[in-house]
Coordinates of N, CA and C in Angstrom, one line a residue:
M1 N 7.0 -6.5 -14.2 CA 6.9 -6.9 -12.8 C 7.2 -5.6 -12.0
A2 N 6.4 -5.5 -10.9 CA 6.6 -4.3 -10.0 C 8.0 -4.4 -9.3
D3 N 8.6 -3.2 -9.2 CA 9.9 -3.2 -8.5 C 9.8 -2.3 -7.3
K4 N 8.6 -2.1 -6.8 CA 8.4 -1.2 -5.6 C 7.1 -1.6 -5.0
A5 N 7.1 -1.4 -3.7 CA 5.9 -1.8 -2.9 C 5.5 -0.7 -1.9
M6 N 4.2 -0.7 -1.6 CA 3.7 0.3 -0.6 C 2.9 -0.5 0.4
L7 N 3.3 -0.3 1.7 CA 2.7 -1.0 2.8 C 1.8 0.0 3.6
F8 N 0.6 -0.3 3.8 CA -0.3 0.6 4.5 C -0.8 0.0 5.8
D9 N -0.6 0.7 6.9 CA -1.4 0.4 8.1 C -2.8 0.6 7.8
L10 N -3.7 0.0 8.6 CA -5.1 0.2 8.4 C -5.8 1.2 9.3
D11 N -5.9 0.8 10.6 CA -6.6 1.6 11.6 C -5.8 2.9 11.9
G12 N -6.5 4.0 11.7 CA -5.9 5.3 11.9 C -5.1 5.8 10.7
T13 N -4.9 5.0 9.7 CA -4.2 5.4 8.5 C -5.2 5.4 7.3
L14 N -5.5 4.2 6.8 CA -6.5 4.2 5.7 C -7.9 4.3 6.2
L15 N -8.1 3.8 7.4 CA -9.4 3.8 8.1 C -9.4 4.9 9.1
A16 N -10.4 5.9 9.0 CA -10.5 7.0 10.0 C -11.1 6.5 11.2
I17 N -10.3 6.2 12.2 CA -10.8 5.5 13.4 C -9.9 5.8 14.6
D18 N -10.6 6.0 15.7 CA -9.9 6.1 17.0 C -9.7 4.7 17.5
T19 N -8.5 4.2 17.4 CA -8.3 2.8 17.6 C -8.6 2.4 19.0
E20 N -8.1 3.2 20.0 CA -8.4 2.8 21.4 C -9.9 2.7 21.8
A21 N -10.6 3.7 21.3 CA -12.1 3.7 21.5 C -12.7 2.5 20.9
F22 N -12.3 2.2 19.7 CA -12.9 1.1 18.9 C -12.6 -0.2 19.7
I23 N -11.4 -0.4 20.2 CA -11.0 -1.6 20.9 C -11.8 -1.8 22.1
R24 N -12.1 -0.7 22.8 CA -12.9 -0.8 24.1 C -14.3 -1.3 23.7
R25 N -14.9 -0.7 22.6 CA -16.2 -1.1 22.2 C -16.2 -2.6 21.7
Y26 N -15.2 -3.0 21.0 CA -15.1 -4.4 20.5 C -15.0 -5.3 21.7
M27 N -14.2 -5.1 22.7 CA -14.1 -6.0 23.8 C -15.4 -6.1 24.6
K28 N -16.1 -5.0 24.8 CA -17.3 -5.0 25.5 C -18.4 -5.9 24.7
R29 N -18.5 -5.7 23.4 CA -19.5 -6.4 22.6 C -19.1 -7.9 22.6
L30 N -17.9 -8.3 22.5 CA -17.5 -9.7 22.4 C -17.8 -10.3 23.8
G31 N -17.5 -9.6 24.9 CA -17.8 -10.1 26.2 C -19.3 -10.4 26.4
E32 N -20.1 -9.5 25.9 CA -21.6 -9.6 26.0 C -22.0 -10.8 25.2
Y33 N -21.4 -11.0 24.0 CA -21.9 -12.0 23.0 C -21.6 -13.4 23.5
T34 N -20.5 -13.5 24.3 CA -20.1 -14.9 24.8 C -20.4 -15.1 26.2
A35 N -21.2 -14.2 26.8 CA -21.4 -14.2 28.3 C -22.0 -15.5 28.8
A36 N -22.8 -16.2 27.9 CA -23.4 -17.5 28.4 C -22.4 -18.6 28.5
I37 N -21.2 -18.4 28.0 CA -20.1 -19.4 28.0 C -19.0 -19.1 29.0
I38 N -18.7 -17.8 29.1 CA -17.6 -17.4 29.9 C -17.9 -16.0 30.5
D39 N -17.5 -15.7 31.7 CA -17.6 -14.4 32.3 C -16.9 -13.4 31.5
P40 N -17.6 -12.3 31.1 CA -17.0 -11.3 30.3 C -15.6 -10.7 30.8
D41 N -15.5 -10.6 32.1 CA -14.2 -10.1 32.6 C -13.1 -11.1 32.4
V42 N -13.4 -12.4 32.6 CA -12.4 -13.4 32.3 C -12.0 -13.5 30.9
L43 N -13.0 -13.3 30.0 CA -12.8 -13.4 28.5 C -11.8 -12.2 28.1
V44 N -12.2 -11.0 28.6 CA -11.4 -9.8 28.2 C -9.9 -10.0 28.7
T45 N -9.8 -10.3 30.0 CA -8.5 -10.5 30.6 C -7.7 -11.6 29.8
S46 N -8.3 -12.7 29.5 CA -7.6 -13.8 28.8 C -7.3 -13.3 27.4
L47 N -8.1 -12.6 26.7 CA -7.9 -12.1 25.4 C -6.6 -11.2 25.4
W48 N -6.6 -10.3 26.3 CA -5.5 -9.3 26.4 C -4.2 -10.1 26.6
T49 N -4.2 -11.0 27.6 CA -3.0 -11.8 27.9 C -2.5 -12.6 26.8
A50 N -3.4 -13.3 26.1 CA -3.1 -14.1 24.9 C -2.5 -13.2 23.8
T51 N -3.1 -12.0 23.6 CA -2.6 -11.1 22.6 C -1.1 -10.7 22.9
K52 N -0.9 -10.4 24.2 CA 0.5 -10.0 24.6 C 1.5 -11.2 24.3
H53 N 1.1 -12.4 24.5 CA 1.9 -13.6 24.1 C 2.2 -13.6 22.6
V54 N 1.2 -13.3 21.8 CA 1.3 -13.3 20.4 C 2.3 -12.2 20.0
I55 N 2.2 -11.1 20.5 CA 3.1 -10.0 20.1 C 4.5 -10.3 20.5
A56 N 4.7 -11.0 21.7 CA 6.1 -11.3 22.1 C 6.7 -12.5 21.5
D57 N 5.9 -13.3 20.8 CA 6.3 -14.6 20.3 C 7.4 -14.4 19.1
E58 N 8.4 -15.2 19.2 CA 9.5 -15.2 18.2 C 9.6 -16.4 17.3
D59 N 8.6 -17.4 17.5 CA 8.7 -18.7 16.8 C 8.1 -18.6 15.4
A60 N 9.0 -18.7 14.4 CA 8.6 -18.5 13.0 C 7.8 -19.8 12.5
A61 N 7.8 -20.8 13.4 CA 7.1 -22.0 13.0 C 5.6 -22.0 13.4
T62 N 5.2 -21.1 14.2 CA 3.8 -21.0 14.6 C 3.2 -19.7 14.2
T63 N 1.9 -19.8 13.7 CA 1.3 -18.6 13.3 C 0.7 -17.8 14.5
N64 N 0.4 -16.6 14.3 CA -0.2 -15.8 15.4 C -1.4 -16.4 15.9
A65 N -2.2 -17.0 15.0 CA -3.5 -17.6 15.4 C -3.2 -18.8 16.3
Q66 N -2.2 -19.6 16.0 CA -1.9 -20.8 16.7 C -1.4 -20.4 18.1
V67 N -0.6 -19.4 18.2 CA -0.1 -19.0 19.5 C -1.3 -18.5 20.4
F68 N -2.1 -17.6 19.8 CA -3.2 -17.1 20.5 C -4.1 -18.2 21.0
E69 N -4.5 -19.1 20.2 CA -5.5 -20.1 20.5 C -5.0 -20.9 21.7
E70 N -3.7 -21.3 21.7 CA -3.2 -22.2 22.7 C -3.2 -21.4 24.1
V71 N -2.8 -20.2 24.1 CA -2.8 -19.5 25.4 C -4.2 -19.1 25.8
F72 N -5.0 -18.6 24.9 CA -6.3 -18.2 25.3 C -7.2 -19.3 25.9
L73 N -7.1 -20.5 25.2 CA -8.0 -21.6 25.7 C -7.5 -22.1 27.1
K74 N -6.2 -22.1 27.4 CA -5.7 -22.4 28.7 C -6.2 -21.4 29.7
L75 N -6.1 -20.2 29.4 CA -6.5 -19.1 30.4 C -8.0 -19.2 30.7
C76 N -8.8 -19.5 29.6 CA -10.3 -19.6 29.8 C -10.7 -20.9 30.4
N77 N -9.8 -21.9 30.4 CA -10.1 -23.3 30.8 C -11.3 -23.8 30.0
L78 N -11.3 -23.6 28.7 CA -12.3 -24.1 27.8 C -11.6 -24.9 26.7
S79 N -12.4 -25.7 26.1 CA -11.9 -26.4 24.8 C -12.3 -25.5 23.6
R80 N -11.7 -25.8 22.5 CA -11.9 -25.0 21.3 C -13.4 -25.2 20.9
D81 N -13.9 -26.3 21.0 CA -15.3 -26.6 20.6 C -16.3 -25.9 21.5
E82 N -15.9 -25.5 22.7 CA -16.9 -24.9 23.6 C -17.0 -23.4 23.3
I83 N -15.9 -22.7 22.8 CA -15.9 -21.3 22.7 C -15.8 -20.8 21.2
W84 N -15.1 -21.5 20.4 CA -14.7 -21.0 19.1 C -15.9 -20.8 18.2
P85 N -16.9 -21.7 18.1 CA -18.1 -21.4 17.3 C -18.8 -20.1 17.6
S86 N -18.9 -19.7 18.9 CA -19.5 -18.5 19.3 C -18.6 -17.3 18.8
I87 N -17.3 -17.4 18.9 CA -16.4 -16.4 18.5 C -16.5 -16.2 16.9
D88 N -16.6 -17.3 16.2 CA -16.8 -17.2 14.8 C -18.1 -16.5 14.4
R89 N -19.1 -16.9 15.1 CA -20.4 -16.2 14.8 C -20.4 -14.7 15.2
F90 N -19.7 -14.4 16.2 CA -19.5 -13.0 16.6 C -19.0 -12.2 15.4
Y91 N -17.9 -12.7 14.8 CA -17.3 -12.0 13.7 C -18.2 -11.9 12.5
E92 N -19.1 -12.9 12.3 CA -20.1 -12.9 11.2 C -21.2 -12.0 11.5
E93 N -21.8 -12.0 12.7 CA -23.0 -11.3 13.0 C -22.9 -10.0 13.7
E94 N -22.0 -9.9 14.6 CA -21.9 -8.7 15.5 C -20.8 -7.8 15.1
F95 N -19.7 -8.3 14.7 CA -18.5 -7.4 14.4 C -18.9 -6.4 13.4
P96 N -19.6 -6.7 12.3 CA -19.9 -5.7 11.3 C -20.7 -4.5 11.9
L97 N -21.5 -4.7 13.0 CA -22.3 -3.7 13.6 C -21.4 -2.7 14.3
L98 N -20.2 -3.0 14.6 CA -19.3 -2.1 15.3 C -18.8 -0.9 14.5
R99 N -19.2 -1.0 13.2 CA -18.8 0.1 12.3 C -19.4 1.4 12.8
E100 N -20.7 1.4 13.2 CA -21.5 2.5 13.7 C -21.2 3.8 12.9
D101 N -20.5 4.8 13.5 CA -20.3 6.0 12.7 C -18.9 6.1 12.0
I102 N -18.2 5.0 11.9 CA -16.9 5.0 11.2 C -17.2 5.2 9.7
Q103 N -16.5 6.2 9.1 CA -16.6 6.5 7.7 C -15.3 6.3 7.0
P104 N -15.3 6.0 5.7 CA -14.0 5.9 5.0 C -13.3 7.3 5.0
H105 N -12.0 7.3 5.1 CA -11.2 8.5 4.9 C -11.4 9.0 3.5
P106 N -11.7 10.3 3.2 CA -11.9 10.7 1.8 C -10.8 10.5 0.9
A107 N -9.6 10.4 1.4 CA -8.4 10.2 0.6 C -8.0 8.8 0.3
T108 N -8.6 7.8 1.0 CA -8.1 6.5 1.0 C -8.2 5.8 -0.4
A109 N -9.4 5.9 -1.0 CA -9.6 5.2 -2.3 C -8.7 5.8 -3.4
K110 N -8.6 7.2 -3.3 CA -7.7 7.8 -4.3 C -6.3 7.4 -4.2
V111 N -5.8 7.3 -2.9 CA -4.4 7.0 -2.7 C -4.1 5.5 -3.2
V112 N -5.0 4.6 -2.8 CA -4.8 3.2 -3.3 C -4.9 3.1 -4.8
E113 N -5.8 3.8 -5.4 CA -6.0 3.8 -6.9 C -4.7 4.3 -7.5
E114 N -4.2 5.4 -7.0 CA -3.0 6.1 -7.6 C -1.8 5.2 -7.4
A115 N -1.6 4.6 -6.3 CA -0.5 3.8 -6.0 C -0.5 2.5 -7.0
K116 N -1.7 2.0 -7.1 CA -1.8 0.9 -8.0 C -1.5 1.3 -9.5
R117 N -2.0 2.4 -9.9 CA -1.7 3.0 -11.2 C -0.3 3.1 -11.5
Q118 N 0.5 3.6 -10.5 CA 1.9 3.8 -10.6 C 2.7 2.5 -10.5
G119 N 2.1 1.4 -10.4 CA 2.8 0.1 -10.4 C 3.3 -0.5 -9.1
Y120 N 2.9 0.1 -8.0 CA 3.3 -0.4 -6.7 C 2.6 -1.8 -6.4
K121 N 3.4 -2.7 -5.8 CA 2.7 -3.8 -5.1 C 2.1 -3.2 -3.9
L122 N 0.9 -3.6 -3.5 CA 0.2 -3.1 -2.4 C 0.0 -4.1 -1.3
V123 N 0.2 -3.6 0.0 CA 0.1 -4.5 1.1 C -0.7 -3.8 2.2
I124 N -1.7 -4.5 2.8 CA -2.3 -4.0 4.0 C -1.4 -4.6 5.2
A125 N -0.7 -3.7 5.8 CA 0.2 -4.1 6.9 C -0.4 -3.6 8.2
T126 N -1.5 -4.2 8.6 CA -2.1 -4.0 9.8 C -1.6 -5.0 10.8
N127 N -1.6 -4.6 12.1 CA -1.0 -5.6 13.1 C -1.8 -6.8 13.1
A128 N -1.2 -8.0 12.9 CA -1.9 -9.2 12.7 C -2.3 -9.9 14.0
V129 N -3.1 -9.2 14.8 CA -3.7 -9.7 16.0 C -5.2 -9.9 15.9
F130 N -5.7 -9.7 14.7 CA -7.1 -9.9 14.4 C -7.3 -11.0 13.4
P131 N -8.3 -11.8 13.5 CA -8.6 -12.8 12.5 C -8.9 -12.2 11.1
E132 N -8.8 -13.0 10.1 CA -9.0 -12.5 8.7 C -10.4 -11.9 8.6
A133 N -11.4 -12.5 9.2 CA -12.8 -12.0 9.0 C -12.9 -10.5 9.5
A134 N -12.2 -10.2 10.7 CA -12.3 -8.9 11.2 C -11.5 -7.9 10.4
I135 N -10.4 -8.3 9.8 CA -9.6 -7.4 9.0 C -10.2 -7.1 7.7
M136 N -10.8 -8.1 7.1 CA -11.5 -7.9 5.8 C -12.7 -7.0 6.0
E137 N -13.4 -7.1 7.1 CA -14.5 -6.3 7.4 C -14.1 -4.8 7.6
R138 N -13.0 -4.6 8.3 CA -12.5 -3.2 8.5 C -12.0 -2.6 7.1
M139 N -11.5 -3.4 6.2 CA -11.2 -2.9 4.9 C -12.4 -2.5 4.2
K140 N -13.5 -3.2 4.4 CA -14.8 -2.7 3.8 C -15.1 -1.3 4.3
W141 N -15.0 -1.2 5.6 CA -15.3 0.1 6.2 C -14.4 1.2 5.7
A142 N -13.2 0.9 5.3 CA -12.3 1.9 4.7 C -12.6 2.2 3.3
G143 N -13.5 1.4 2.7 CA -13.9 1.6 1.3 C -12.9 1.0 0.3
I144 N -12.1 0.0 0.7 CA -11.1 -0.6 -0.2 C -11.4 -2.1 -0.3
D145 N -11.0 -2.6 -1.5 CA -11.3 -4.0 -1.9 C -10.0 -4.8 -1.7
A146 N -10.1 -6.0 -1.0 CA -9.0 -6.8 -0.8 C -8.3 -7.2 -2.1
S147 N -9.0 -7.3 -3.2 CA -8.4 -7.7 -4.4 C -7.4 -6.7 -5.0
S148 N -7.4 -5.5 -4.5 CA -6.5 -4.5 -4.9 C -5.1 -4.7 -4.3
F149 N -5.0 -5.6 -3.3 CA -3.8 -5.8 -2.6 C -3.1 -7.1 -2.8
D150 N -1.8 -7.1 -2.9 CA -1.0 -8.3 -3.1 C -0.8 -9.1 -1.9
W151 N -1.0 -8.5 -0.7 CA -0.8 -9.3 0.6 C -1.6 -8.5 1.6
V152 N -2.2 -9.2 2.5 CA -2.9 -8.6 3.7 C -2.4 -9.4 4.9
T153 N -1.8 -8.8 5.9 CA -1.4 -9.5 7.1 C -2.6 -9.7 8.0
V154 N -2.8 -11.0 8.3 CA -3.9 -11.4 9.2 C -3.4 -12.4 10.2
F155 N -4.1 -12.6 11.3 CA -3.9 -13.5 12.3 C -3.4 -14.9 11.8
E156 N -4.1 -15.4 10.8 CA -3.8 -16.7 10.3 C -2.6 -16.9 9.4
N157 N -2.1 -15.9 8.8 CA -1.0 -16.0 7.8 C 0.3 -15.4 8.3
S158 N 0.3 -14.8 9.5 CA 1.5 -14.1 10.0 C 2.1 -14.8 11.2
H159 N 3.4 -14.7 11.3 CA 4.1 -15.3 12.4 C 4.7 -14.3 13.4
F160 N 4.6 -13.1 13.1 CA 5.1 -12.0 13.9 C 4.1 -10.8 14.0
C161 N 4.3 -9.9 14.9 CA 3.5 -8.8 15.0 C 4.4 -7.5 15.1
K162 N 3.7 -6.4 14.8 CA 4.4 -5.1 15.1 C 4.6 -5.0 16.6
P163 N 5.7 -4.4 17.1 CA 6.7 -3.7 16.4 C 7.9 -4.5 16.1
N164 N 7.8 -5.8 16.0 CA 8.9 -6.7 15.7 C 9.4 -6.5 14.3
P165 N 10.6 -6.1 14.0 CA 11.1 -5.9 12.6 C 10.9 -7.2 11.7
K166 N 10.8 -8.3 12.4 CA 10.6 -9.6 11.6 C 9.2 -9.6 10.9
Y167 N 8.3 -8.8 11.5 CA 7.0 -8.7 10.9 C 7.1 -8.1 9.5
Y168 N 8.0 -7.1 9.4 CA 8.2 -6.4 8.1 C 9.1 -7.3 7.1
E169 N 10.0 -8.0 7.7 CA 10.8 -8.9 6.9 C 10.0 -10.0 6.3
E170 N 9.0 -10.5 7.1 CA 8.1 -11.6 6.5 C 7.3 -11.0 5.4
I171 N 6.8 -9.8 5.5 CA 6.1 -9.2 4.4 C 6.9 -9.2 3.1
C172 N 8.2 -8.7 3.3 CA 9.1 -8.7 2.1 C 9.2 -10.1 1.5
E173 N 9.4 -11.1 2.3 CA 9.5 -12.4 1.8 C 8.2 -12.8 1.0
Q174 N 7.1 -12.5 1.5 CA 5.8 -12.9 0.9 C 5.6 -12.2 -0.5
I175 N 6.0 -11.0 -0.6 CA 5.8 -10.2 -1.8 C 7.0 -10.2 -2.8
G176 N 8.1 -10.8 -2.3 CA 9.3 -10.9 -3.2 C 10.0 -9.5 -3.4
M177 N 10.1 -8.7 -2.3 CA 10.7 -7.4 -2.4 C 11.8 -7.3 -1.3
K178 N 12.7 -6.4 -1.6 CA 13.7 -6.1 -0.6 C 13.2 -4.9 0.2
P179 N 13.6 -4.7 1.4 CA 13.1 -3.6 2.2 C 13.3 -2.2 1.6
E180 N 14.4 -2.1 0.9 CA 14.7 -0.8 0.3 C 13.8 -0.5 -0.9
Q181 N 13.0 -1.4 -1.4 CA 12.0 -1.2 -2.4 C 10.7 -0.9 -1.9
C182 N 10.6 -0.8 -0.5 CA 9.3 -0.6 0.1 C 9.1 0.7 0.8
I183 N 7.9 1.2 0.9 CA 7.5 2.4 1.7 C 6.4 1.9 2.7
M184 N 6.7 2.2 3.9 CA 5.7 1.9 5.0 C 4.9 3.2 5.3
I185 N 3.6 3.2 5.2 CA 2.8 4.3 5.6 C 1.9 4.0 6.8
G186 N 2.1 4.7 7.9 CA 1.3 4.4 9.1 C 1.3 5.6 10.0
N187 N 0.4 5.4 11.0 CA 0.1 6.5 12.0 C 0.7 6.3 13.3
D188 N 1.5 5.2 13.5 CA 2.0 4.8 14.8 C 3.5 4.8 14.8
M189 N 4.1 5.7 15.6 CA 5.6 5.9 15.6 C 6.3 4.6 15.9
Q190 N 5.8 4.0 17.0 CA 6.5 2.8 17.5 C 6.2 1.5 16.7
Q191 N 5.0 1.4 16.2 CA 4.7 0.1 15.5 C 4.9 0.2 14.0
D192 N 4.7 1.4 13.4 CA 4.9 1.5 11.9 C 6.2 2.0 11.5
M193 N 6.7 3.0 12.1 CA 8.0 3.6 11.7 C 9.2 2.7 12.0
V194 N 9.0 1.7 12.8 CA 10.1 0.7 13.1 C 10.5 0.0 11.8
A195 N 9.7 0.1 10.7 CA 10.0 -0.5 9.4 C 11.3 0.1 8.9
S196 N 11.6 1.3 9.3 CA 12.9 1.9 8.9 C 14.1 1.2 9.3
E197 N 14.0 0.4 10.4 CA 15.1 -0.3 11.0 C 15.6 -1.4 10.0
I198 N 14.7 -1.9 9.1 CA 15.2 -2.9 8.2 C 15.5 -2.3 6.8
G199 N 15.4 -1.0 6.7 CA 15.7 -0.3 5.4 C 14.5 0.2 4.6
M200 N 13.3 0.1 5.1 CA 12.2 0.7 4.4 C 12.1 2.2 4.6
R201 N 11.6 2.9 3.6 CA 11.3 4.3 3.7 C 10.0 4.4 4.4
T202 N 9.7 5.5 5.1 CA 8.5 5.6 5.9 C 7.8 7.0 5.7
F203 N 6.5 6.9 5.8 CA 5.7 8.1 5.9 C 4.8 8.0 7.1
F204 N 4.9 9.0 8.0 CA 4.2 9.1 9.2 C 2.9 9.9 9.0
V205 N 1.7 9.2 9.1 CA 0.4 9.8 8.8 C 0.0 10.5 10.1
T206 N -0.4 11.8 10.1 CA -0.6 12.5 11.3 C -2.1 12.7 11.6
D207 N -3.0 12.2 10.8 CA -4.5 12.4 11.0 C -4.8 11.9 12.4
Y208 N -4.4 10.6 12.7 CA -4.7 10.0 14.0 C -3.4 9.4 14.6
K209 N -2.4 10.3 14.6 CA -1.1 9.8 15.0 C -1.0 9.3 16.4
I210 N -0.2 8.3 16.6 CA 0.1 7.7 17.9 C 1.6 7.7 18.1
D211 N 2.0 8.3 19.2 CA 3.4 8.4 19.5 C 3.6 8.3 21.0
R212 N 4.1 7.1 21.5 CA 4.3 6.9 22.9 C 5.6 7.5 23.5
G213 N 6.3 8.2 22.7 CA 7.5 8.9 23.1 C 8.8 8.1 22.8
A214 N 8.8 6.8 23.1 CA 10.1 6.1 22.8 C 9.7 4.6 22.5
P215 N 10.5 4.0 21.7 CA 11.6 4.5 20.9 C 11.1 5.4 19.7
Q216 N 12.1 6.2 19.3 CA 11.8 7.0 18.1 C 12.5 6.3 16.9
Y217 N 11.9 6.4 15.7 CA 12.5 5.8 14.5 C 12.6 6.9 13.4
R218 N 13.4 6.5 12.4 CA 13.5 7.5 11.3 C 12.2 7.6 10.5
V219 N 11.9 8.9 10.3 CA 10.7 9.2 9.5 C 11.2 10.0 8.3
D220 N 10.9 9.4 7.1 CA 11.4 10.1 5.9 C 10.5 11.3 5.5
A221 N 9.2 11.2 5.8 CA 8.2 12.2 5.5 C 7.0 12.1 6.4
S222 N 6.3 13.1 6.6 CA 5.1 13.0 7.4 C 4.0 14.0 6.9
G223 N 2.8 13.8 7.3 CA 1.7 14.7 6.9 C 0.4 13.9 7.0
T224 N -0.7 14.6 6.6 CA -2.0 14.0 6.6 C -2.0 13.0 5.4
L225 N -3.0 12.1 5.4 CA -3.2 11.2 4.3 C -3.5 11.9 3.0
D226 N -4.2 13.1 3.1 CA -4.4 13.9 1.9 C -3.0 14.4 1.4
Q227 N -2.1 14.8 2.3 CA -0.8 15.3 1.8 C 0.0 14.2 1.3
F228 N -0.1 13.0 1.8 CA 0.6 11.8 1.3 C 0.1 11.6 -0.2
G229 N -1.2 11.7 -0.4 CA -1.8 11.5 -1.7 C -1.3 12.5 -2.7
E230 N -1.1 13.8 -2.2 CA -0.6 14.8 -3.1 C 0.8 14.6 -3.5
Q231 N 1.6 14.1 -2.5 CA 3.0 13.8 -2.9 C 3.1 12.7 -3.8
L232 N 2.3 11.7 -3.6 CA 2.3 10.5 -4.5 C 1.9 10.9 -5.9
T233 N 0.8 11.7 -6.1 CA 0.4 12.1 -7.4 C 1.4 12.9 -8.1
S234 N 2.0 13.9 -7.4 CA 2.9 14.8 -8.0 C 4.4 14.3 -8.1
R235 N 4.6 13.1 -7.5 CA 5.9 12.5 -7.4 C 6.9 13.4 -6.7
S236 N 6.4 14.1 -5.7 CA 7.2 15.1 -4.9 C 7.5 14.5 -3.6
G237 N 8.3 15.2 -2.8 CA 8.6 14.8 -1.4 C 9.3 13.4 -1.4
I238 N 8.8 12.5 -0.6 CA 9.4 11.2 -0.5 C 9.5 10.4 -1.8
F239 N 8.6 10.8 -2.8 CA 8.6 10.1 -4.0 C 9.5 10.7 -5.1
S240 N 10.2 11.8 -4.8 CA 11.1 12.4 -5.7 C 12.5 11.8 -5.6
V241 N 12.7 10.9 -4.6 CA 14.0 10.3 -4.3 C 13.8 8.8 -4.4
R242 N 14.6 8.1 -5.3 CA 14.5 6.7 -5.5 C 15.9 6.1 -5.3

């Protein structure tokens, strides 16, 4: 049985992507796709507001999807039956087209394969503000198979979001690990490195790094995803200390 776990952020870490540019493109396409039902500006504003509610929510009894749906539908003044079928179709038909020029990071497949070979439990610890369909699609873009992972945080199975430390505590509960048995790998200082607050070790990926200045969290090691892979393979750096 594995006695160690590796948590990977997705966007900007395993997936070579400019997250902000992608979100702008995603919002625009979703607004256009549902324009016959709701004004695109109203949809985007409602989506952002509902997402902020999800991120702030502390209720462990409600999933992120449940919180989002309740707030979003109220803001849009629509019933679920009026809007949700179109949103579901968007993720099936349109969302895959957003890939455009996004390519897998050359190091991603090698890192995942080596971590699995070394006996780590593997987790995709992407912020759970997207539905499962969107996250699984972006994993395909990254060139990784969901079956390689022991847990993937999605809208529907998560009760907290980054940067809430409870998000990381919930992952530990799901995979049966203590925080000190885990390493969090991510490119966002405030959302990913906060995992150190509950005792996880951290690796800050610098390829597409995001740092809003404050708060700052403990970083045990940093470098490109290629450099992370080199340390993992050679058992050096962060991997030389257990």
